[in-house]
Amino acid sequence: MDFDPTEEQAAARDLAARVFGDLATPERLAAAGTGSDAELWKALCAAGLVEAVEETGLLGLVLLAEEQGRTTAQVPFTASAVYGLLAVARHGTDEQRARLLPGLRAGTTVVTAAFPQKEWVPWLRDATHVLVPDETRSLHLVPVPDTGDAVEPVELTAPWAAGRAVRAAALDPGSGERIGGPGPYAYEDVLAAARIAFAGLQAGVCAGSLARAVAYTSVREQFGRPLSSNQGVQLRAADAYMDTESIRVTAYEAAWRYDQALPVAEHALTAAWWAAEAGKRVVHAGQHLHGGMGADLDHPVHRHFLWGRQLDAYLGCGTELLAELGDVLAKGDPA
């Protein structure tokens, strides 16, 4: 396997780092409140970063999701890329791809997913469509009703512009169009891709949290010495670094296998487990290393803490993921 990004993937990652770094500042995040930053979303689409995912694959998306997580940027980028662009490109018919992909590339069509394990849907308030499985786990792309009373806002731990349908019929699979063939294949494939993509998002969240902790402890002095000279601080930061790298490498491996059309179910669950379990350790460490400042709800590191805990919950939490991974391994060869 080769984790080195291609020239196209590296260029997209570097551009994403600049756009997120310039526009997803703590001041803009504070101004956005619990909603999404519409101007940042327009900038990402205008830069061709959503469209780039189609060419760079899931590994490319993981690299871009890291940059979103590093700044905790409040846009539906990772969700719409994996549930919309990649899902349609991989499982849509020729007619569906021709009709749906231009809007997904331009960001005028925003897709999220209402998979059965959650009562709420992330970024539903931003979405034009929702990917919904039916009782056979066939996937359907359902338009979000454009009436103002169709979606009820839900405030989560992290500001993900989440919501729930006021009327269950609003997200009825029968009111949409099927993506992929009948049966669970497309659902399981998209679920695996989403787990990997959101693990990449968590890698960025953790990297951003750790970077802030390192910067803070390097300048904050106690008894005339920087906090970073304290061995206990060094060990805590080192553990957080190893956890962050573990999230990153398992996400990279799973994404690489997905792009190579190799069996990926157990690798996606492994990446999700590391993101859930190690992720919450890292964001707790990042907040702890800030001392009293970490308790300030307005401090930028607190956003990483909130995102890390939200991703832990969204991915399914460690014990649930381990149980599912055990079931996959017990069945033998995932191929």
PDB file of N, CA and C in Angstrom, residues 61-106:
ATOM      1  N   LEU A  61     -10.488  12.598  -0.115  1.00  0.00           N
ATOM      2  CA  LEU A  61     -11.468  13.182   0.795  1.00  0.00           C
ATOM      3  C   LEU A  61     -10.969  13.147   2.229  1.00  0.00           C
ATOM      4  N   VAL A  62     -10.335  12.054   2.635  1.00  0.00           N
ATOM      5  CA  VAL A  62      -9.793  11.971   3.995  1.00  0.00           C
ATOM      6  C   VAL A  62      -8.778  13.086   4.225  1.00  0.00           C
ATOM      7  N   LEU A  63      -7.923  13.356   3.239  1.00  0.00           N
ATOM      8  CA  LEU A  63      -6.939  14.428   3.373  1.00  0.00           C
ATOM      9  C   LEU A  63      -7.614  15.790   3.517  1.00  0.00           C
ATOM     10  N   LEU A  64      -8.681  16.007   2.747  1.00  0.00           N
ATOM     11  CA  LEU A  64      -9.401  17.285   2.829  1.00  0.00           C
ATOM     12  C   LEU A  64     -10.209  17.377   4.123  1.00  0.00           C
ATOM     13  N   ALA A  65     -10.796  16.250   4.540  1.00  0.00           N
ATOM     14  CA  ALA A  65     -11.547  16.243   5.799  1.00  0.00           C
ATOM     15  C   ALA A  65     -10.643  16.564   6.984  1.00  0.00           C
ATOM     16  N   GLU A  66      -9.391  16.116   6.920  1.00  0.00           N
ATOM     17  CA  GLU A  66      -8.443  16.475   7.978  1.00  0.00           C
ATOM     18  C   GLU A  66      -8.317  17.988   8.116  1.00  0.00           C
ATOM     19  N   GLU A  67      -8.269  18.676   6.976  1.00  0.00           N
ATOM     20  CA  GLU A  67      -8.132  20.137   7.020  1.00  0.00           C
ATOM     21  C   GLU A  67      -9.397  20.784   7.566  1.00  0.00           C
ATOM     22  N   GLN A  68     -10.561  20.227   7.261  1.00  0.00           N
ATOM     23  CA  GLN A  68     -11.791  20.742   7.865  1.00  0.00           C
ATOM     24  C   GLN A  68     -11.748  20.540   9.378  1.00  0.00           C
ATOM     25  N   GLY A  69     -11.368  19.338   9.816  1.00  0.00           N
ATOM     26  CA  GLY A  69     -11.328  19.057  11.245  1.00  0.00           C
ATOM     27  C   GLY A  69     -10.287  19.881  11.974  1.00  0.00           C
ATOM     28  N   ARG A  70      -9.178  20.167  11.325  1.00  0.00           N
ATOM     29  CA  ARG A  70      -8.102  20.929  11.954  1.00  0.00           C
ATOM     30  C   ARG A  70      -8.585  22.318  12.375  1.00  0.00           C
ATOM     31  N   THR A  71      -9.549  22.866  11.617  1.00  0.00           N
ATOM     32  CA  THR A  71     -10.084  24.199  11.921  1.00  0.00           C
ATOM     33  C   THR A  71     -11.505  24.147  12.472  1.00  0.00           C
ATOM     34  N   THR A  72     -12.078  22.948  12.605  1.00  0.00           N
ATOM     35  CA  THR A  72     -13.485  22.754  13.008  1.00  0.00           C
ATOM     36  C   THR A  72     -14.404  23.651  12.180  1.00  0.00           C
ATOM     37  N   ALA A  73     -14.203  23.653  10.877  1.00  0.00           N
ATOM     38  CA  ALA A  73     -14.961  24.515   9.976  1.00  0.00           C
ATOM     39  C   ALA A  73     -16.414  24.050   9.883  1.00  0.00           C
ATOM     40  N   GLN A  74     -17.334  24.970  10.074  1.00  0.00           N
ATOM     41  CA  GLN A  74     -18.758  24.649  10.152  1.00  0.00           C
ATOM     42  C   GLN A  74     -19.405  24.694   8.765  1.00  0.00           C
ATOM     43  N   VAL A  75     -19.119  23.662   7.973  1.00  0.00           N
ATOM     44  CA  VAL A  75     -19.693  23.497   6.640  1.00  0.00           C
ATOM     45  C   VAL A  75     -19.978  22.009   6.425  1.00  0.00           C
ATOM     46  N   PRO A  76     -20.922  21.673   5.530  1.00  0.00           N
ATOM     47  CA  PRO A  76     -21.268  20.261   5.305  1.00  0.00           C
ATOM     48  C   PRO A  76     -20.330  19.564   4.329  1.00  0.00           C
ATOM     49  N   PHE A  77     -19.051  19.929   4.342  1.00  0.00           N
ATOM     50  CA  PHE A  77     -18.120  19.455   3.324  1.00  0.00           C
ATOM     51  C   PHE A  77     -17.970  17.934   3.332  1.00  0.00           C
ATOM     52  N   THR A  78     -17.526  17.374   4.449  1.00  0.00           N
ATOM     53  CA  THR A  78     -17.278  15.923   4.498  1.00  0.00           C
ATOM     54  C   THR A  78     -18.558  15.142   4.267  1.00  0.00           C
ATOM     55  N   ALA A  79     -19.656  15.587   4.862  1.00  0.00           N
ATOM     56  CA  ALA A  79     -20.928  14.870   4.728  1.00  0.00           C
ATOM     57  C   ALA A  79     -21.402  14.842   3.284  1.00  0.00           C
ATOM     58  N   SER A  80     -21.437  16.002   2.626  1.00  0.00           N
ATOM     59  CA  SER A  80     -21.968  16.038   1.260  1.00  0.00           C
ATOM     60  C   SER A  80     -21.037  15.335   0.284  1.00  0.00           C
ATOM     61  N   ALA A  81     -19.731  15.386   0.549  1.00  0.00           N
ATOM     62  CA  ALA A  81     -18.784  14.717  -0.344  1.00  0.00           C
ATOM     63  C   ALA A  81     -18.946  13.203  -0.294  1.00  0.00           C
ATOM     64  N   VAL A  82     -19.124  12.640   0.903  1.00  0.00           N
ATOM     65  CA  VAL A  82     -19.190  11.182   1.002  1.00  0.00           C
ATOM     66  C   VAL A  82     -20.596  10.656   0.750  1.00  0.00           C
ATOM     67  N   TYR A  83     -21.615  11.337   1.281  1.00  0.00           N
ATOM     68  CA  TYR A  83     -22.987  10.857   1.107  1.00  0.00           C
ATOM     69  C   TYR A  83     -23.581  11.275  -0.231  1.00  0.00           C
ATOM     70  N   GLY A  84     -23.028  12.328  -0.819  1.00  0.00           N
ATOM     71  CA  GLY A  84     -23.558  12.822  -2.072  1.00  0.00           C
ATOM     72  C   GLY A  84     -22.659  12.504  -3.243  1.00  0.00           C
ATOM     73  N   LEU A  85     -21.542  13.219  -3.363  1.00  0.00           N
ATOM     74  CA  LEU A  85     -20.690  13.115  -4.542  1.00  0.00           C
ATOM     75  C   LEU A  85     -20.173  11.694  -4.753  1.00  0.00           C
ATOM     76  N   LEU A  86     -19.533  11.103  -3.743  1.00  0.00           N
ATOM     77  CA  LEU A  86     -18.966   9.767  -3.921  1.00  0.00           C
ATOM     78  C   LEU A  86     -20.052   8.705  -4.068  1.00  0.00           C
ATOM     79  N   ALA A  87     -21.154   8.851  -3.311  1.00  0.00           N
ATOM     80  CA  ALA A  87     -22.223   7.856  -3.387  1.00  0.00           C
ATOM     81  C   ALA A  87     -22.863   7.840  -4.771  1.00  0.00           C
ATOM     82  N   VAL A  88     -23.147   9.012  -5.318  1.00  0.00           N
ATOM     83  CA  VAL A  88     -23.764   9.082  -6.649  1.00  0.00           C
ATOM     84  C   VAL A  88     -22.772   8.646  -7.719  1.00  0.00           C
ATOM     85  N   ALA A  89     -21.520   9.102  -7.614  1.00  0.00           N
ATOM     86  CA  ALA A  89     -20.520   8.730  -8.608  1.00  0.00           C
ATOM     87  C   ALA A  89     -20.286   7.218  -8.630  1.00  0.00           C
ATOM     88  N   ARG A  90     -20.387   6.581  -7.479  1.00  0.00           N
ATOM     89  CA  ARG A  90     -20.071   5.152  -7.380  1.00  0.00           C
ATOM     90  C   ARG A  90     -21.286   4.268  -7.653  1.00  0.00           C
ATOM     91  N   HIS A  91     -22.471   4.728  -7.254  1.00  0.00           N
ATOM     92  CA  HIS A  91     -23.642   3.851  -7.325  1.00  0.00           C
ATOM     93  C   HIS A  91     -24.778   4.377  -8.213  1.00  0.00           C
ATOM     94  N   GLY A  92     -24.687   5.607  -8.670  1.00  0.00           N
ATOM     95  CA  GLY A  92     -25.747   6.151  -9.503  1.00  0.00           C
ATOM     96  C   GLY A  92     -25.715   5.597 -10.919  1.00  0.00           C
ATOM     97  N   THR A  93     -26.844   5.684 -11.584  1.00  0.00           N
ATOM     98  CA  THR A  93     -26.896   5.317 -12.997  1.00  0.00           C
ATOM     99  C   THR A  93     -26.249   6.420 -13.826  1.00  0.00           C
ATOM    100  N   ASP A  94     -26.055   6.149 -15.116  1.00  0.00           N
ATOM    101  CA  ASP A  94     -25.489   7.185 -15.988  1.00  0.00           C
ATOM    102  C   ASP A  94     -26.369   8.424 -15.976  1.00  0.00           C
ATOM    103  N   GLU A  95     -27.677   8.228 -15.999  1.00  0.00           N
ATOM    104  CA  GLU A  95     -28.601   9.357 -16.011  1.00  0.00           C
ATOM    105  C   GLU A  95     -28.530  10.125 -14.693  1.00  0.00           C
ATOM    106  N   GLN A  96     -28.451   9.416 -13.583  1.00  0.00           N
ATOM    107  CA  GLN A  96     -28.362  10.086 -12.280  1.00  0.00           C
ATOM    108  C   GLN A  96     -27.061  10.863 -12.140  1.00  0.00           C
ATOM    109  N   ARG A  97     -25.981  10.292 -12.603  1.00  0.00           N
ATOM    110  CA  ARG A  97     -24.703  11.004 -12.520  1.00  0.00           C
ATOM    111  C   ARG A  97     -24.727  12.268 -13.356  1.00  0.00           C
ATOM    112  N   ALA A  98     -25.275  12.164 -14.558  1.00  0.00           N
ATOM    113  CA  ALA A  98     -25.333  13.339 -15.428  1.00  0.00           C
ATOM    114  C   ALA A  98     -26.216  14.432 -14.830  1.00  0.00           C
ATOM    115  N   ARG A  99     -27.264  14.040 -14.130  1.00  0.00           N
ATOM    116  CA  ARG A  99     -28.227  15.010 -13.586  1.00  0.00           C
ATOM    117  C   ARG A  99     -27.800  15.551 -12.233  1.00  0.00           C
ATOM    118  N   LEU A 100     -27.218  14.712 -11.370  1.00  0.00           N
ATOM    119  CA  LEU A 100     -26.975  15.096  -9.992  1.00  0.00           C
ATOM    120  C   LEU A 100     -25.560  15.606  -9.725  1.00  0.00           C
ATOM    121  N   LEU A 101     -24.570  15.082 -10.425  1.00  0.00           N
ATOM    122  CA  LEU A 101     -23.198  15.441 -10.105  1.00  0.00           C
ATOM    123  C   LEU A 101     -22.873  16.922 -10.326  1.00  0.00           C
ATOM    124  N   PRO A 102     -23.387  17.572 -11.380  1.00  0.00           N
ATOM    125  CA  PRO A 102     -23.049  19.007 -11.520  1.00  0.00           C
ATOM    126  C   PRO A 102     -23.441  19.840 -10.309  1.00  0.00           C
ATOM    127  N   GLY A 103     -24.614  19.616  -9.746  1.00  0.00           N
ATOM    128  CA  GLY A 103     -25.034  20.355  -8.564  1.00  0.00           C
ATOM    129  C   GLY A 103     -24.215  20.009  -7.342  1.00  0.00           C
ATOM    130  N   LEU A 104     -23.821  18.733  -7.223  1.00  0.00           N
ATOM    131  CA  LEU A 104     -22.992  18.318  -6.096  1.00  0.00           C
ATOM    132  C   LEU A 104     -21.600  18.932  -6.196  1.00  0.00           C
ATOM    133  N   ARG A 105     -21.057  18.989  -7.400  1.00  0.00           N
ATOM    134  CA  ARG A 105     -19.741  19.610  -7.586  1.00  0.00           C
ATOM    135  C   ARG A 105     -19.779  21.091  -7.262  1.00  0.00           C
ATOM    136  N   ALA A 106     -20.859  21.747  -7.655  1.00  0.00           N
ATOM    137  CA  ALA A 106     -20.970  23.192  -7.457  1.00  0.00           C
ATOM    138  C   ALA A 106     -21.404  23.565  -6.050  1.00  0.00           C
TER     139      ALA A 106
END
